[in-house]
PDB file of C-alpha atoms in Angstrom:
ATOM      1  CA  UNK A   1     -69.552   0.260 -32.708  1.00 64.00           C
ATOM      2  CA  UNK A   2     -66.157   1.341 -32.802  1.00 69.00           C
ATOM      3  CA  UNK A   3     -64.088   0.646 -29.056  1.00 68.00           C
ATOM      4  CA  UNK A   4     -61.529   3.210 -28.683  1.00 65.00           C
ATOM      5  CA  UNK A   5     -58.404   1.939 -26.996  1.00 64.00           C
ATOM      6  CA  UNK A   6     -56.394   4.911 -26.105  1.00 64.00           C
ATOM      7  CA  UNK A   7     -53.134   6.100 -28.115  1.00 66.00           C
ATOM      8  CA  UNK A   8     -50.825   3.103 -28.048  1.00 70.00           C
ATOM      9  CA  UNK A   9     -47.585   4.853 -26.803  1.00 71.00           C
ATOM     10  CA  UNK A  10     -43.833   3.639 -26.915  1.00 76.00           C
ATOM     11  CA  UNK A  11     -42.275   2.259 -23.889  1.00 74.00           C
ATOM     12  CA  UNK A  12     -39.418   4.130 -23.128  1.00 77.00           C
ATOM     13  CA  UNK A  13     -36.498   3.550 -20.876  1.00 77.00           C
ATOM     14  CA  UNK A  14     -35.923   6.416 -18.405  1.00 83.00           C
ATOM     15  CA  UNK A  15     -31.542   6.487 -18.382  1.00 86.00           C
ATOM     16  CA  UNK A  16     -31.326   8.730 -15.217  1.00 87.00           C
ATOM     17  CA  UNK A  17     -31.746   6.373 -12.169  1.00 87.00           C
ATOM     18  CA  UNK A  18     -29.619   3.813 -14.247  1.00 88.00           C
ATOM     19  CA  UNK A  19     -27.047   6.783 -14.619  1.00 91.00           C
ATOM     20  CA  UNK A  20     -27.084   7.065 -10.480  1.00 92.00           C
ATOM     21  CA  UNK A  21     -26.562   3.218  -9.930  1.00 93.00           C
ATOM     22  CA  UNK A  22     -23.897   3.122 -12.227  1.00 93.00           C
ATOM     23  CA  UNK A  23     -22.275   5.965 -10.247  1.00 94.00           C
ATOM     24  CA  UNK A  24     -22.600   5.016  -6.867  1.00 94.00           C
ATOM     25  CA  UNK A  25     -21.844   1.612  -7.333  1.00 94.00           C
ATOM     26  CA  UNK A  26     -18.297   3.337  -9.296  1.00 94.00           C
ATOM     27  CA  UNK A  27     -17.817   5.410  -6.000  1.00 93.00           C
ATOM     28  CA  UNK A  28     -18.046   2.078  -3.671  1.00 92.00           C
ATOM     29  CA  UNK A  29     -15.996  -0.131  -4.900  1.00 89.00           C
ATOM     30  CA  UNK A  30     -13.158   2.874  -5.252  1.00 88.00           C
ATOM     31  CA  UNK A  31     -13.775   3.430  -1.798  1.00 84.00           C
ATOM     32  CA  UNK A  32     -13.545  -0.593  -0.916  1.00 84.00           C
ATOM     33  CA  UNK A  33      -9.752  -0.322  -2.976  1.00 80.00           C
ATOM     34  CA  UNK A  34      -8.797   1.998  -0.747  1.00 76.00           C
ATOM     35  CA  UNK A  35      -9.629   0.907   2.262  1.00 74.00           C
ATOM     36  CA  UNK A  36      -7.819  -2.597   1.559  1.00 70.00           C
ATOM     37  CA  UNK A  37      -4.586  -1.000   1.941  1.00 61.00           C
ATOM     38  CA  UNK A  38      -2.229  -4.244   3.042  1.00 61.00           C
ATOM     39  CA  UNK A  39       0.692  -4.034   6.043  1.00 61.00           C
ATOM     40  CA  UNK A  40       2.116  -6.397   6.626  1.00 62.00           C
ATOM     41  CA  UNK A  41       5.360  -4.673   8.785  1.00 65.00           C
ATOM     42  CA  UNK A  42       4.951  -5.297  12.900  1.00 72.00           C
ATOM     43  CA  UNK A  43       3.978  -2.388  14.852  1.00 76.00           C
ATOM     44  CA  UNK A  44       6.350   0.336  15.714  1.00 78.00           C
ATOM     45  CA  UNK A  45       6.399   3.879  16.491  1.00 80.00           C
ATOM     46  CA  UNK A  46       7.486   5.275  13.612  1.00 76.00           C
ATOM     47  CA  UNK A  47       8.726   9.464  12.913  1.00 79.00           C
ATOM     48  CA  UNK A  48       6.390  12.541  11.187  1.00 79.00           C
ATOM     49  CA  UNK A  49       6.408  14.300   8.286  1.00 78.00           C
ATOM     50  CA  UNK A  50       3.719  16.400   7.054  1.00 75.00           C
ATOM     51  CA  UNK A  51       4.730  15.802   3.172  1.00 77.00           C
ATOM     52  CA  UNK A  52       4.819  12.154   3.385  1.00 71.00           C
ATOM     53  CA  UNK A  53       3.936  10.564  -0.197  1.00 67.00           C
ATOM     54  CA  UNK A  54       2.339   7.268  -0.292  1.00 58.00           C
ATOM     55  CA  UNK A  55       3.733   4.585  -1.496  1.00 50.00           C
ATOM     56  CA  UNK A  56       1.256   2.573  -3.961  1.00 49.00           C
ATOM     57  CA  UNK A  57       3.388  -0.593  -4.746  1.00 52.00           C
ATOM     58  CA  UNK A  58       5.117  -2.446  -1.765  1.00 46.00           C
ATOM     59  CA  UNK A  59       7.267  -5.627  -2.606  1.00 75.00           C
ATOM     60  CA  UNK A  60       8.501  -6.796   1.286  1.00 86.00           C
ATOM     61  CA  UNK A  61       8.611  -5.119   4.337  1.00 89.00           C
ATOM     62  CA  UNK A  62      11.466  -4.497   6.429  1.00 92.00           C
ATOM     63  CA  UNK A  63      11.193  -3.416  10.291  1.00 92.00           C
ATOM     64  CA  UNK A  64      13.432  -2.620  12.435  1.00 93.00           C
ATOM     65  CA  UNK A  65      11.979  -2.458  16.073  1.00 92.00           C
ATOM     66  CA  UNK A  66      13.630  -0.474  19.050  1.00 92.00           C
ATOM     67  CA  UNK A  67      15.962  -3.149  20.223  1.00 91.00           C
ATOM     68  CA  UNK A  68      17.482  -3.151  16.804  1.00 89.00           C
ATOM     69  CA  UNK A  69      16.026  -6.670  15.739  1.00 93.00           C
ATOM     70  CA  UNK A  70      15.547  -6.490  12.269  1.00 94.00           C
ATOM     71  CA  UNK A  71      12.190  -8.322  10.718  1.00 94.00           C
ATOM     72  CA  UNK A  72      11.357  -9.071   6.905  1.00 92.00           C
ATOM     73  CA  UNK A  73       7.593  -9.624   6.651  1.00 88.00           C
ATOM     74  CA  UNK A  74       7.158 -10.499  10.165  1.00 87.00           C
ATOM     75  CA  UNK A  75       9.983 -12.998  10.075  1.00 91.00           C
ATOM     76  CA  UNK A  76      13.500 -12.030  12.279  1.00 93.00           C
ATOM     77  CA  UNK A  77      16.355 -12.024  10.443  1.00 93.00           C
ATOM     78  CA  UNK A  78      20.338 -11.387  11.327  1.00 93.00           C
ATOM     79  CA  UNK A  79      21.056  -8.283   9.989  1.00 91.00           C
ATOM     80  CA  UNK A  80      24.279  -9.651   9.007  1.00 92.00           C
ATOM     81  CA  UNK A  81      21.509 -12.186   6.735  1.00 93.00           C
ATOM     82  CA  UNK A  82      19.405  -9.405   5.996  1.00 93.00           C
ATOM     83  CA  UNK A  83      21.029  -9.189   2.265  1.00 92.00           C
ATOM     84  CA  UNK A  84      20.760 -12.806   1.240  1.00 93.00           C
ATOM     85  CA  UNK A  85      17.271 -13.511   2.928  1.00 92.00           C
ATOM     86  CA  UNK A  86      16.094 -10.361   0.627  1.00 91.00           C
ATOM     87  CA  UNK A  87      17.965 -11.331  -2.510  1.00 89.00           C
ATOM     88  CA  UNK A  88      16.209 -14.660  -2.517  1.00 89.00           C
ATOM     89  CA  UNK A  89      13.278 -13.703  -1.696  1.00 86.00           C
ATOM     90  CA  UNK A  90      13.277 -10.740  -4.596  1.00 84.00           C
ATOM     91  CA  UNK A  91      14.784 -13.101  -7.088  1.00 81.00           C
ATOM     92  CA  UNK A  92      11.571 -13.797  -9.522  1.00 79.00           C
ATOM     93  CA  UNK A  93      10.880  -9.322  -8.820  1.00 77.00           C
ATOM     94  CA  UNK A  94      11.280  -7.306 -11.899  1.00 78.00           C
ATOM     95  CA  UNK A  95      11.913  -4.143 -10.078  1.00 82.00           C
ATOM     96  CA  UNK A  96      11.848  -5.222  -5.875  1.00 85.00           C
ATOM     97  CA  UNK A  97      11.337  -2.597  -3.747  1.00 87.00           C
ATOM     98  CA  UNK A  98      11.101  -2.746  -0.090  1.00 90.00           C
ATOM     99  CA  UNK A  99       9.241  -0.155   2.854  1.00 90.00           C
ATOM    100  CA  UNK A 100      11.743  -0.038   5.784  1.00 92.00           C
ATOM    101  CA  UNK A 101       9.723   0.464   8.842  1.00 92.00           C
ATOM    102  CA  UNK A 102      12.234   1.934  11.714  1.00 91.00           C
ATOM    103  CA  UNK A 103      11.264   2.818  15.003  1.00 91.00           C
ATOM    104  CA  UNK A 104      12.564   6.494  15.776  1.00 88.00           C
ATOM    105  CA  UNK A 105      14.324   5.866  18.925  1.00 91.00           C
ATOM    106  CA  UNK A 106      17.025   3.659  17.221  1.00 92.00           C
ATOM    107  CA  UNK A 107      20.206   4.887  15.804  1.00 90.00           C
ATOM    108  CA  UNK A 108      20.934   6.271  12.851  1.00 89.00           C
ATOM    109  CA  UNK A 109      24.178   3.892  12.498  1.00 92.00           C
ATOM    110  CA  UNK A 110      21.675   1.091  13.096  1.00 92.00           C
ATOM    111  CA  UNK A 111      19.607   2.337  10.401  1.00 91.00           C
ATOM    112  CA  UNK A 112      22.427   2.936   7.591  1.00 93.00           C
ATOM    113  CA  UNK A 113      23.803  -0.779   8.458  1.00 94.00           C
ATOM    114  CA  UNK A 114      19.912  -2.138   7.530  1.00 94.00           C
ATOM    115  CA  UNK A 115      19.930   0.606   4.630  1.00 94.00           C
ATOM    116  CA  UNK A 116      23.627  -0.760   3.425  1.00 94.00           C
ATOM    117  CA  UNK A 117      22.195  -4.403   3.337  1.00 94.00           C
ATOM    118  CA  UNK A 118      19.139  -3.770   1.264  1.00 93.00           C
ATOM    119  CA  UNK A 119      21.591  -2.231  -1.125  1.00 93.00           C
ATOM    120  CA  UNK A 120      23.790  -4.955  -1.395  1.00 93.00           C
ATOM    121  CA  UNK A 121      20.788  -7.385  -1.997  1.00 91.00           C
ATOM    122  CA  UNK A 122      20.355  -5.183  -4.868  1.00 89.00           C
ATOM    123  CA  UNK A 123      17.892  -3.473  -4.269  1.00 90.00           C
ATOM    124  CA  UNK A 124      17.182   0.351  -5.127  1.00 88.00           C
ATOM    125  CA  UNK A 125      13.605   1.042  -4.666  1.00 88.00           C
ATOM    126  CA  UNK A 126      13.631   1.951  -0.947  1.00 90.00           C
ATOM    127  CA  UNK A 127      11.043   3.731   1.222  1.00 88.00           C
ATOM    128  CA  UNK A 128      11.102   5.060   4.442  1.00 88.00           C
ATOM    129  CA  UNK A 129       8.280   4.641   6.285  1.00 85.00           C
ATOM    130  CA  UNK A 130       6.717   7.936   8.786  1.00 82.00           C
ATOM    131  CA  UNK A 131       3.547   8.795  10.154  1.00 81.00           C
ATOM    132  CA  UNK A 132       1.890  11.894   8.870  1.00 78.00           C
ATOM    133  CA  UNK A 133       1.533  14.617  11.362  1.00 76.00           C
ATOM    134  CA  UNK A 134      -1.314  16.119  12.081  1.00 72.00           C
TER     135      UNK A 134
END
């Protein structure tokens, strides 16, 4: 007596759910990068635009609060110091940049003296800092 067994069929490995995963787990780790934006500048109010670009690659923060104290990474510094504290601390920096941070109630001679000293620590990559308006 012959037993019949059935048709012996391949196993076969079914690509679309794996195809999902892969995608989904692409979207949340893109959205965990950019959500771990770092600042490390103190809080101030700072001005709008409505074409603001972002700036991807920050080097050291600079902020200068309303009084006119001026802060590098959270640290005050003399603004008359403000070029030698960032030229050391750029030194080992291929191309240093820094993200000034300026309240908008201060002047704009106070800003120019903090924008003359991060030139004369060498440094050309500069960014304003704003708020994008709404």
């Amino acid at each position: 007596m012959k037993v019949d067994l059935g048709s012996q069929r391949k196993a076969r490995i079914d690509m679309l759910p794996l195809i999902d995963i892969v995608f989904l787990l692409l979207v949340f780790f893109i959205y965990a990068m950019l959500s771990m934006a770092v600042h490390h500048a103190l809080p101030v109010a700072l001005p709008l635009s409505t074409t603001a670009p972002l700036e991807k690659q920050v080097n050291l923060s600079v902020t200068v609060d309303r009084s006119g104290t001026v802060f590098v990474e959270k640290t005050p510094v003399a603004l008359e110091q403000l070029a030698d504290t960032l030229r050391t601390q750029t030194a080992s920096a291929k191309e240093p940049s820094v993200l000034l941070f300026a309240d908008n109630q201060i002047t704009y001679q106070t800003l120019y003296h903090v924008i003359d000293q991060i030139k004369m620590a060498g440094i050309d990559r500069l960014s304003l800092e704003c708020e994008r308006q709404p």
